[in-house]
Short mmCIF file of C-alpha atoms and ligand atoms in Angstrom, two decimals:
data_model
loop_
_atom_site.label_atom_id
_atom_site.label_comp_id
_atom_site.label_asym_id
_atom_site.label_seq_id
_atom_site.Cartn_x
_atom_site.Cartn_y
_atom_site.Cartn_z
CA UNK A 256 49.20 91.94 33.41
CA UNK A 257 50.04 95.17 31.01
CA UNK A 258 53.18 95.08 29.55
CA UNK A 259 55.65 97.09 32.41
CA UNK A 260 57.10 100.28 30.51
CA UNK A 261 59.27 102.70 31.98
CA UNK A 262 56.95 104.93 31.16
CA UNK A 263 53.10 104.26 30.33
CA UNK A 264 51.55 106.96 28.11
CA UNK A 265 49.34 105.25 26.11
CA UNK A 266 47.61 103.73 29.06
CA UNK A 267 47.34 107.68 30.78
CA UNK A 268 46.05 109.08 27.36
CA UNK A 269 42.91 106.40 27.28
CA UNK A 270 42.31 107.98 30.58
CA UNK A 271 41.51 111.22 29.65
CA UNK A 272 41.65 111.04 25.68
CA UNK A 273 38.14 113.44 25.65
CA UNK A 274 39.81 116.64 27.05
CA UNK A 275 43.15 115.96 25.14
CA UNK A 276 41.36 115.23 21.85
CA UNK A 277 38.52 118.25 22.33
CA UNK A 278 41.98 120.90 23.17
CA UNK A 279 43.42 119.59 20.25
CA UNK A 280 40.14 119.91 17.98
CA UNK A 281 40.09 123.45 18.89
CA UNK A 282 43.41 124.61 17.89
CA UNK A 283 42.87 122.58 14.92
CA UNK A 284 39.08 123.90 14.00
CA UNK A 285 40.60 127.87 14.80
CA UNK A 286 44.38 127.16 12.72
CA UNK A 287 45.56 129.22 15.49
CA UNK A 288 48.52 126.98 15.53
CA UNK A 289 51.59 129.56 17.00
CA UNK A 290 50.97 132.05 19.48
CA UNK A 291 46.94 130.93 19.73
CA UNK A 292 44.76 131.63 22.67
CA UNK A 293 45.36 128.34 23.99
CA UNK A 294 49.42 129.46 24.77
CA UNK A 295 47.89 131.81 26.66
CA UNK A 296 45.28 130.04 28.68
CA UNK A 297 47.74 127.31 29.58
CA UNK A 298 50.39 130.20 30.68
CA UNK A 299 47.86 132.17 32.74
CA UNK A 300 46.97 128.48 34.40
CA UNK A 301 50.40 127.60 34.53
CA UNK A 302 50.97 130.87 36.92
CA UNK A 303 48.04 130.21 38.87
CA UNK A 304 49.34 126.55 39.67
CA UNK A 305 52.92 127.35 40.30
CA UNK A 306 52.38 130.87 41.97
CA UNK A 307 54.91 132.84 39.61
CA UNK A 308 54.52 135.61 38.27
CA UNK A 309 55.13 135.45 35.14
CA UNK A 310 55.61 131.91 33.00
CA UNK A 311 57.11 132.07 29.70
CA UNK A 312 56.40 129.36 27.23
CA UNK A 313 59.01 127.92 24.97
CA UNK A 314 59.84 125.07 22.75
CA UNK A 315 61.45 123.11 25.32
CA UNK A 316 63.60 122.87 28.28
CA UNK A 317 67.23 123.04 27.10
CA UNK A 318 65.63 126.66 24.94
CA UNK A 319 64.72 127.68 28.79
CA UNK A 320 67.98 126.75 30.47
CA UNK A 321 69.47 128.91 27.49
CA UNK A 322 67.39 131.56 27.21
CA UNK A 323 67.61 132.21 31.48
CA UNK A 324 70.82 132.66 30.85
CA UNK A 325 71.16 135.05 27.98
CA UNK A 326 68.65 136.85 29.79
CA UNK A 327 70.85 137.32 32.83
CA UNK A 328 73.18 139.05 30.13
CA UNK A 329 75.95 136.96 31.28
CA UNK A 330 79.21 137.72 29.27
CA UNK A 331 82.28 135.16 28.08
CA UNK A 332 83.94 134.01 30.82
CA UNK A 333 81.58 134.35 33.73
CA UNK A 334 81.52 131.01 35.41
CA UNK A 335 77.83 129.40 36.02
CA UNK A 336 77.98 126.32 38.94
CA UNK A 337 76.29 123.02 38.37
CA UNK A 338 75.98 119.81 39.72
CA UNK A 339 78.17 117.21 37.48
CA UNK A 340 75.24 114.65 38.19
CA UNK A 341 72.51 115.62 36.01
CA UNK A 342 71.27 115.77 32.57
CA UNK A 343 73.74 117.30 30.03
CA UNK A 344 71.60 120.24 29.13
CA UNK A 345 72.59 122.98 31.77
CA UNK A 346 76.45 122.32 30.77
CA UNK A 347 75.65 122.72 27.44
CA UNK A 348 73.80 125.76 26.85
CA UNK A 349 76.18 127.07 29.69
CA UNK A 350 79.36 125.85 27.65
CA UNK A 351 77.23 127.23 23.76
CA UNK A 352 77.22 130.82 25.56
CA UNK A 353 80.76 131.29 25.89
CA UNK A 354 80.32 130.61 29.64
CA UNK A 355 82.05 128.88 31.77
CA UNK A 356 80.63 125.80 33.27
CA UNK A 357 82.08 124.78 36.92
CA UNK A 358 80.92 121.70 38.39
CA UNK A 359 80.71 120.45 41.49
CA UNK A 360 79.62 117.32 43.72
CA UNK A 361 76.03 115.83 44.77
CA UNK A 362 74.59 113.95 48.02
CA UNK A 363 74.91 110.34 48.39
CA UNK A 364 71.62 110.41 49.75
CA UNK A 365 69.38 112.93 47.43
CA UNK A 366 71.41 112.89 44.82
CA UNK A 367 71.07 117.00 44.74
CA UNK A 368 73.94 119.54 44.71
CA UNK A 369 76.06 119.42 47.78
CA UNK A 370 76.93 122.78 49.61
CA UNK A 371 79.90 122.47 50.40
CA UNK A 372 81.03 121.77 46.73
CA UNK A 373 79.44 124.71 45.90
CA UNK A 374 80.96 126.95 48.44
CA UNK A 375 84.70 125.78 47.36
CA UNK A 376 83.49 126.68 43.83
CA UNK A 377 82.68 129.83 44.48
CA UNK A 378 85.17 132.59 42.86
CA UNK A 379 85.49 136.28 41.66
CA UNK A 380 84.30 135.47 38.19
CA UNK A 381 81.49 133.37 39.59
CA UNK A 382 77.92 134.99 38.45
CA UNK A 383 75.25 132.16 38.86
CA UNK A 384 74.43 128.60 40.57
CA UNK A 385 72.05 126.40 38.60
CA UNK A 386 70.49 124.04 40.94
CA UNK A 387 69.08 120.61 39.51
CA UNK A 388 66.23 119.38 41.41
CA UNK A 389 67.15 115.82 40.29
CA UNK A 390 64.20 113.17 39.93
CA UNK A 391 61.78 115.38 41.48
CA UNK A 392 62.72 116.66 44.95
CA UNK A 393 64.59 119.61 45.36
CA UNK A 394 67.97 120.58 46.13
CA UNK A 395 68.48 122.53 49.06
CA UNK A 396 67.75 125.87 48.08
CA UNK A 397 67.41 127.59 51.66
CA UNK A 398 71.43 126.93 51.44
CA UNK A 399 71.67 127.87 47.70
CA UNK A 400 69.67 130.81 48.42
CA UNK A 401 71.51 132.13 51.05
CA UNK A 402 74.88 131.21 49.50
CA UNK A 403 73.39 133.30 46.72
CA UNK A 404 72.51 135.94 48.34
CA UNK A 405 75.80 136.36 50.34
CA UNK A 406 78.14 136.26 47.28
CA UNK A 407 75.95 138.42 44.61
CA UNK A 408 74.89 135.55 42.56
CA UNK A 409 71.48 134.73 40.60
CA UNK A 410 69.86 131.33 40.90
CA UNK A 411 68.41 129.54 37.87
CA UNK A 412 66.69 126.41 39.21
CA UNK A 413 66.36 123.40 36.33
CA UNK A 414 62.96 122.01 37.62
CA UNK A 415 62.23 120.08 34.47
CA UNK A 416 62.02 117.06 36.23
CA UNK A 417 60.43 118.66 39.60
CA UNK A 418 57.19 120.47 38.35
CA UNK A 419 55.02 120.35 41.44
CA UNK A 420 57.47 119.47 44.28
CA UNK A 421 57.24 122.09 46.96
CA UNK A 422 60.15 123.29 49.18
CA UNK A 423 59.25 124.82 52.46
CA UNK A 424 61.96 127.93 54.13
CA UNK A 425 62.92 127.77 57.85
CA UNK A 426 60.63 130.65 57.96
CA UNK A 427 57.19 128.46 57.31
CA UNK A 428 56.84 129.53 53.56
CA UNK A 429 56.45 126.80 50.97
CA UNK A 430 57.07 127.78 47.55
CA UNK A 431 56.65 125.59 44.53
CA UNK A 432 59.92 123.86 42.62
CA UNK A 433 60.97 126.89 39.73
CA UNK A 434 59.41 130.02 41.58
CA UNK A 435 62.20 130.10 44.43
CA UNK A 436 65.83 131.45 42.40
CA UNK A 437 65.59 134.17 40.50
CA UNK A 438 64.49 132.15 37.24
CA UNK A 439 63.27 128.54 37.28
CA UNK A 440 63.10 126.67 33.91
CA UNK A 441 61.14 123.32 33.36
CA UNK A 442 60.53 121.27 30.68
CA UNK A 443 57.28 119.24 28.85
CA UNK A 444 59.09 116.78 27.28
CA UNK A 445 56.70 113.47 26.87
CA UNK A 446 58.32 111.73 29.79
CA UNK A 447 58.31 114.46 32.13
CA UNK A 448 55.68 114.83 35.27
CA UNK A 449 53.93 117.32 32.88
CA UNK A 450 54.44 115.89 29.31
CA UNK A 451 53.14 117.21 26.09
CA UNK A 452 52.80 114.77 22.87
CA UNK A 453 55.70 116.33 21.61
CA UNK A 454 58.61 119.48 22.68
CA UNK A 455 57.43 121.91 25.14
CA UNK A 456 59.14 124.02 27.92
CA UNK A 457 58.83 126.87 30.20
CA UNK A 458 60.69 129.65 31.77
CA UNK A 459 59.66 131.39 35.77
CA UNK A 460 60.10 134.13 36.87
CA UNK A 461 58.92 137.05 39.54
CA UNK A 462 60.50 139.59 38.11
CA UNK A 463 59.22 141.97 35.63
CA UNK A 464 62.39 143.11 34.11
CA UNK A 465 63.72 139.57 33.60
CA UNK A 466 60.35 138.22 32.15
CA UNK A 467 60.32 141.20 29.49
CA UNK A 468 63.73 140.15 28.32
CA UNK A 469 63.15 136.72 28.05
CA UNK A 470 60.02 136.99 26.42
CA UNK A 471 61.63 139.38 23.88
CA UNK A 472 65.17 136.72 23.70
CA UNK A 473 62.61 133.50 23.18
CA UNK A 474 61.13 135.66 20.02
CA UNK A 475 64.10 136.67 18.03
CA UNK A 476 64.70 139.49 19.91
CA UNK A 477 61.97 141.44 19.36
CA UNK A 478 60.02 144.03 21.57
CA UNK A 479 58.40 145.92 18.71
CA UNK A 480 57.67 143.84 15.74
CA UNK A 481 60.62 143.63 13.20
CA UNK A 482 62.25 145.61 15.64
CA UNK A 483 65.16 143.46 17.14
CA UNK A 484 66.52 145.36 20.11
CA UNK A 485 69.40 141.86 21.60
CA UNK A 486 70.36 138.82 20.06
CA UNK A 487 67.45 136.14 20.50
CA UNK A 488 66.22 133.10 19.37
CA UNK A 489 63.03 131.55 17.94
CA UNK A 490 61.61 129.05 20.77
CA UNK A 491 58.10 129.04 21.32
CA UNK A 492 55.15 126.37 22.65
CA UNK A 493 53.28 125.46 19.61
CA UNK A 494 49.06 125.96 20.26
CA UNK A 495 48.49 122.04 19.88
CA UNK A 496 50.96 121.28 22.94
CA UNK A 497 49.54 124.25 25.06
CA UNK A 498 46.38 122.38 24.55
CA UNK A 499 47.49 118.83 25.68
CA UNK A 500 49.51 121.18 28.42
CA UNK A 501 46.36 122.81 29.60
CA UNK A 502 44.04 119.34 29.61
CA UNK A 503 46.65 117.75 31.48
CA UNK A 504 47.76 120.37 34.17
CA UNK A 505 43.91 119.78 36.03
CA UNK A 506 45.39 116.39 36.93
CA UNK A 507 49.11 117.48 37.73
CA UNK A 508 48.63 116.44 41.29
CA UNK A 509 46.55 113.95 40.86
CA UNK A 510 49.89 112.36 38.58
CA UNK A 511 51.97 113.32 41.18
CA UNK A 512 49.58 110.78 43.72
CA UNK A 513 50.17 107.89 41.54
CA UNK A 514 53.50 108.61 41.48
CA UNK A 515 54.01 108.57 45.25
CA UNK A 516 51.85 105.92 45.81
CA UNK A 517 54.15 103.35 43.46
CA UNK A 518 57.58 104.92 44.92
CA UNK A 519 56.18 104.15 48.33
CA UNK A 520 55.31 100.58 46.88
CA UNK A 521 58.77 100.61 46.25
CA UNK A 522 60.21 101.82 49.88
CA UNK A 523 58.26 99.28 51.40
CA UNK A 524 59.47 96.61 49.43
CA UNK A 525 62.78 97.60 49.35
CA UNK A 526 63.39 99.47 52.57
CA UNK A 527 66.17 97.87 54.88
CA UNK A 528 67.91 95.79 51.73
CA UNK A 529 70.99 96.18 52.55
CA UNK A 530 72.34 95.59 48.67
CA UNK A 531 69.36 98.19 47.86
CA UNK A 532 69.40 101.40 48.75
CA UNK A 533 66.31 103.41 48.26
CA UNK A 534 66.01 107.26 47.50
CA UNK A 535 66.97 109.22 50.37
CA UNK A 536 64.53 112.40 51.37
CA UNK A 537 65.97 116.14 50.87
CA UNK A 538 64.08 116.88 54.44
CA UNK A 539 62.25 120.13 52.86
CA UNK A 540 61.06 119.42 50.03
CA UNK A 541 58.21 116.99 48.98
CA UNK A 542 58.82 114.61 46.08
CA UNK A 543 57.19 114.18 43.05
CA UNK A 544 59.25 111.28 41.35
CA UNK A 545 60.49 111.82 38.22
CA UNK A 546 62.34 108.88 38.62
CA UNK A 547 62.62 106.46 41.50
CA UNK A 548 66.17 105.72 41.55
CA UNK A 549 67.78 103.01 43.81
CA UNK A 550 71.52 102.76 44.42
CA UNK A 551 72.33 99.52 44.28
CA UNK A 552 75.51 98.00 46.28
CA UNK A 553 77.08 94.61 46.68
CA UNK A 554 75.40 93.33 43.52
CA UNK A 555 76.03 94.22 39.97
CA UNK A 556 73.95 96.87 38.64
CA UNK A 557 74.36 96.20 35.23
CA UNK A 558 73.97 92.20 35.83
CA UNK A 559 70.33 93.09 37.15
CA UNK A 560 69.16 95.63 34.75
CA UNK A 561 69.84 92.58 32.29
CA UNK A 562 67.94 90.09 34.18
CA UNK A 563 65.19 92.41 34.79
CA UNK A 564 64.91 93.62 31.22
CA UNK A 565 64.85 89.20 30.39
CA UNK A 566 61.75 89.27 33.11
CA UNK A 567 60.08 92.07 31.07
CA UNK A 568 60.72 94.78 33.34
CA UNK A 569 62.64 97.47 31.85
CA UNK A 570 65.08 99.89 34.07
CA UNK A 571 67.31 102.69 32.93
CA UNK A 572 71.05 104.29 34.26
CA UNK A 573 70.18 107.92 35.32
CA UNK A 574 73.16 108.67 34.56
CA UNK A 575 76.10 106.97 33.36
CA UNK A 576 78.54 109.35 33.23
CA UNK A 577 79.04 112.70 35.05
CA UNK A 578 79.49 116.04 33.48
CA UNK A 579 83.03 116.36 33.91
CA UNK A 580 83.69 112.65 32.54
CA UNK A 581 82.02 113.19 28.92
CA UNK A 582 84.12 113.31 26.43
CA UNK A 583 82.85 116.92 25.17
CA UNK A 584 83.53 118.69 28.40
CA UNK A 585 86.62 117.10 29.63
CA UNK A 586 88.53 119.78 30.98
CA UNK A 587 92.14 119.93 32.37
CA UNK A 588 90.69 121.56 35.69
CA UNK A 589 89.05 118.20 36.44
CA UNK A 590 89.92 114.59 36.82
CA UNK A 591 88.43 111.13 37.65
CA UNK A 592 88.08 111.51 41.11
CA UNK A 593 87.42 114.70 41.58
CA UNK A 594 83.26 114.27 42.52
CA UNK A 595 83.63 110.88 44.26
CA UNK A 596 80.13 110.85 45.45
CA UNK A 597 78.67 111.45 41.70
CA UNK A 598 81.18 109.26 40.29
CA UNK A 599 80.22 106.42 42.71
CA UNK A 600 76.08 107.04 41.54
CA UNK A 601 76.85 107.21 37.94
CA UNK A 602 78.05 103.58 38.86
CA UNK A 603 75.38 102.24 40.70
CA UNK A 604 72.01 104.20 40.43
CA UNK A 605 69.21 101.93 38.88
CA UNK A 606 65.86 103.57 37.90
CA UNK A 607 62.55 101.54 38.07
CA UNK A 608 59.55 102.21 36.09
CA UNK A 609 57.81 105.03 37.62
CA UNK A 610 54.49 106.78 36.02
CA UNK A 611 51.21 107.49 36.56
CA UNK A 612 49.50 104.24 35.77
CA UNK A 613 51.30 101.16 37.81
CA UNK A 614 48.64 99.63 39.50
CA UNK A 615 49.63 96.85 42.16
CA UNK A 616 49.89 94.03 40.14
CA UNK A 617 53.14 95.51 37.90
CA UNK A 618 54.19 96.72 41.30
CA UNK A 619 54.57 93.81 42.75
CA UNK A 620 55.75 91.81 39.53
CA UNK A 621 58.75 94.54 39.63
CA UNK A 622 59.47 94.44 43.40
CA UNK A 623 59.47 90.35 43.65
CA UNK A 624 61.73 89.71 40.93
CA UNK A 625 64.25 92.65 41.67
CA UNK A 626 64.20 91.04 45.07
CA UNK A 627 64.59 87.50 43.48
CA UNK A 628 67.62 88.73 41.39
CA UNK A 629 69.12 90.29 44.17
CA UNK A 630 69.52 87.35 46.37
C1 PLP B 142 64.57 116.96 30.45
C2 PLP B 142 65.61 117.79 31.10
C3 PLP B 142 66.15 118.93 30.48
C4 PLP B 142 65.88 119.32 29.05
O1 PLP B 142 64.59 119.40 28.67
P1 PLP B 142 64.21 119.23 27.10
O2 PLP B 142 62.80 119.68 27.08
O3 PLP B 142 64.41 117.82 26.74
O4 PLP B 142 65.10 120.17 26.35
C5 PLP B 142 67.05 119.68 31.19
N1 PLP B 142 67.42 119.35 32.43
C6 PLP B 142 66.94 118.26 33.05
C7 PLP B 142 67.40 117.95 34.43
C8 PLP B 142 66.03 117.44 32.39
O5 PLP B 142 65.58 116.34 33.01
#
């Protein structure tokens, strides 16, 4: 048996090492290293896949999270609602602005903002709601939407871990994880359903206005050249990652398949435990598992992540500690407490390994000794 890794890219880039190696030769051979033709390609396929309008390309997705929000011209002050459950990055760009972050609960079961935390965090000074569509489904953004829409606020969706999942509206229409708030932002980190060899990111949009500020914010600022018309920053996707981008984005869904196919490995092993819980189903969306993340109860999570990792099977904590718990952002508005639902994950969410090359024999190595171990 291959060695089990959380995640396998080696074993992926033997796969389809000609197309990677030949995009990379190009950009190489042509020195068109920043701002190339192969940027643009992968954008222009990039907006073909996900249906926006406009993609922006930038060095990665924290720069994406930030730059949606300076483009939203948000000012000191203005509060921006998250989910305390997630990955640090929308906090933090929220909290570098001058903004003010406001978190609020998830669901036990998806793991996604709740809506009724949101609608209690609502306030005057309230400008934007930055959905996490954690591990690869999304949150409920018919809700968020409407919520939105009701109270004058923009959506920025942080898909960087949901590229490909597809929500579908009470009205029939399916739209694509990123495309649905007003900006979505995702994220090419290595790891990620649509990983570059290195830091990569991008921004969504449909709106014109929006794109042509962002685009100007992600380069320094700049409409006309040397001409610096706002405050921006310098975040771009170098040529050799749009090339590793644009071999890999052919086989997007195909990567999403594989995923599926070992989470539902997974639910079938696991499904009925009653010291396992396994990911519960946001009931619009598909998902594209970024992570397949049990909740384990009655047994000690920690304990069996040890055991595991003894057995060769690594498994990570998605995430330990909530937002409002890290010692950066503590904040005399909140307490422990306060998000009982995240509070209660952060101690008991276990993530298996979960890519695009776990064939059956790792699969079932992983499910018969987590079973083992859990008695
Ligand atoms: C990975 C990730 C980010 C940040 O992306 P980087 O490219 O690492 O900056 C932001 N939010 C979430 C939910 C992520 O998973």
């Amino acid at each position: 048996m291959r060695a089990i890794q959380m995640v396998d890219l080696q074993t992926q880039y033997q796969r389809i090492k000609q197309e990677i190696d030949a995009g990379i030769e190009e950009v190489i051979s042509s020195a068109a290293f920043v701002k190339g033709p192969k940027v643009t390609a992968f954008q222009e396929h990039l907006e073909a896949y996900t249906g926006a309008k406009h993609v922006i390309n930038v060095g990665n997705g924290t720069d994406a999270l930030q730059i949606a929000l300076m483009g939203l011209g948000l000012k000191p002050g203005d509060e921006v609602i998250t989910p305390t459950f997630t990955f640090i990055a929308t906090a933090e760009v929220v909290a570098l602005l001058g903004l003010t972050p406001v978190v609020v609960d998830v669901e036990w079961e998806t793991m996604n903002m709740d809506i009724e935390s949101v609608k209690r965090a609502i306030t005057p000074r309230t400008k934007a709601i930055v959905p996490v569509h954690l591990f690869g489904q999304c949150a409920n953004m018919e809700a968020i939407m409407t919520l939105a829409k009701e109270h004058g606020l923009y959506v920025v969706e942080d898909a960087c871990q949901a590229i490909g999942a597809r929500y579908t509206f009470s009205n029939g229409e399916t739209k694509q994880a990123g495309t649905m708030g007003h900006i979505g932002c995702t994220s090419f980190f290595p790891s990620k359903n649509l990983g570059c060899y290195g830091d990569g990111g991008a921004i969504f949009t449909n709106d014109d206005e929006l794109a042509s500020r962002m685009k100007a914010i992600a380069n320094h600022g700049m409409v006309v050249r040397y001409h610096h018309d706002m405050i921006g920053v310098n975040s771009r996707l170098d040529s050799i990652q749009a090339a590793v981008l644009d071999a890999k984005l052919p086989h997007l869904n195909e990567f999403i398949a594989a995923r599926q196919k070992a989470a539902a490995y997974y639910d079938d092993a696991f499904r009925g435990n009653n010291k396992l819980l396994i990911p519960g189903h946001e009931a619009h969306s598909t998902h594209v598992f970024h992570q397949y993340t049990l909740r384990v109860i009655g047994a000690d999570r920690d304990a069996l992540r040890e055991e595991l990792s003894a057995r060769g099977i690594p498994a990570m904590i998605y995430y330990p500690v909530p937002l409002h718990q890290q010692k950066a952002y503590l904040d005399p508005r909140y307490k422990d407490g306060d998000f009982p639902v995240a509070e209660r994950l952060a101690g008991c969410v276990l993530s298996l390994p979960m890519h695009t090359e776990l064939d059956e024999e790792q699969l079932a190595y992983i499910t018969r000794n987590v079973l083992d171990l859990i008695g």
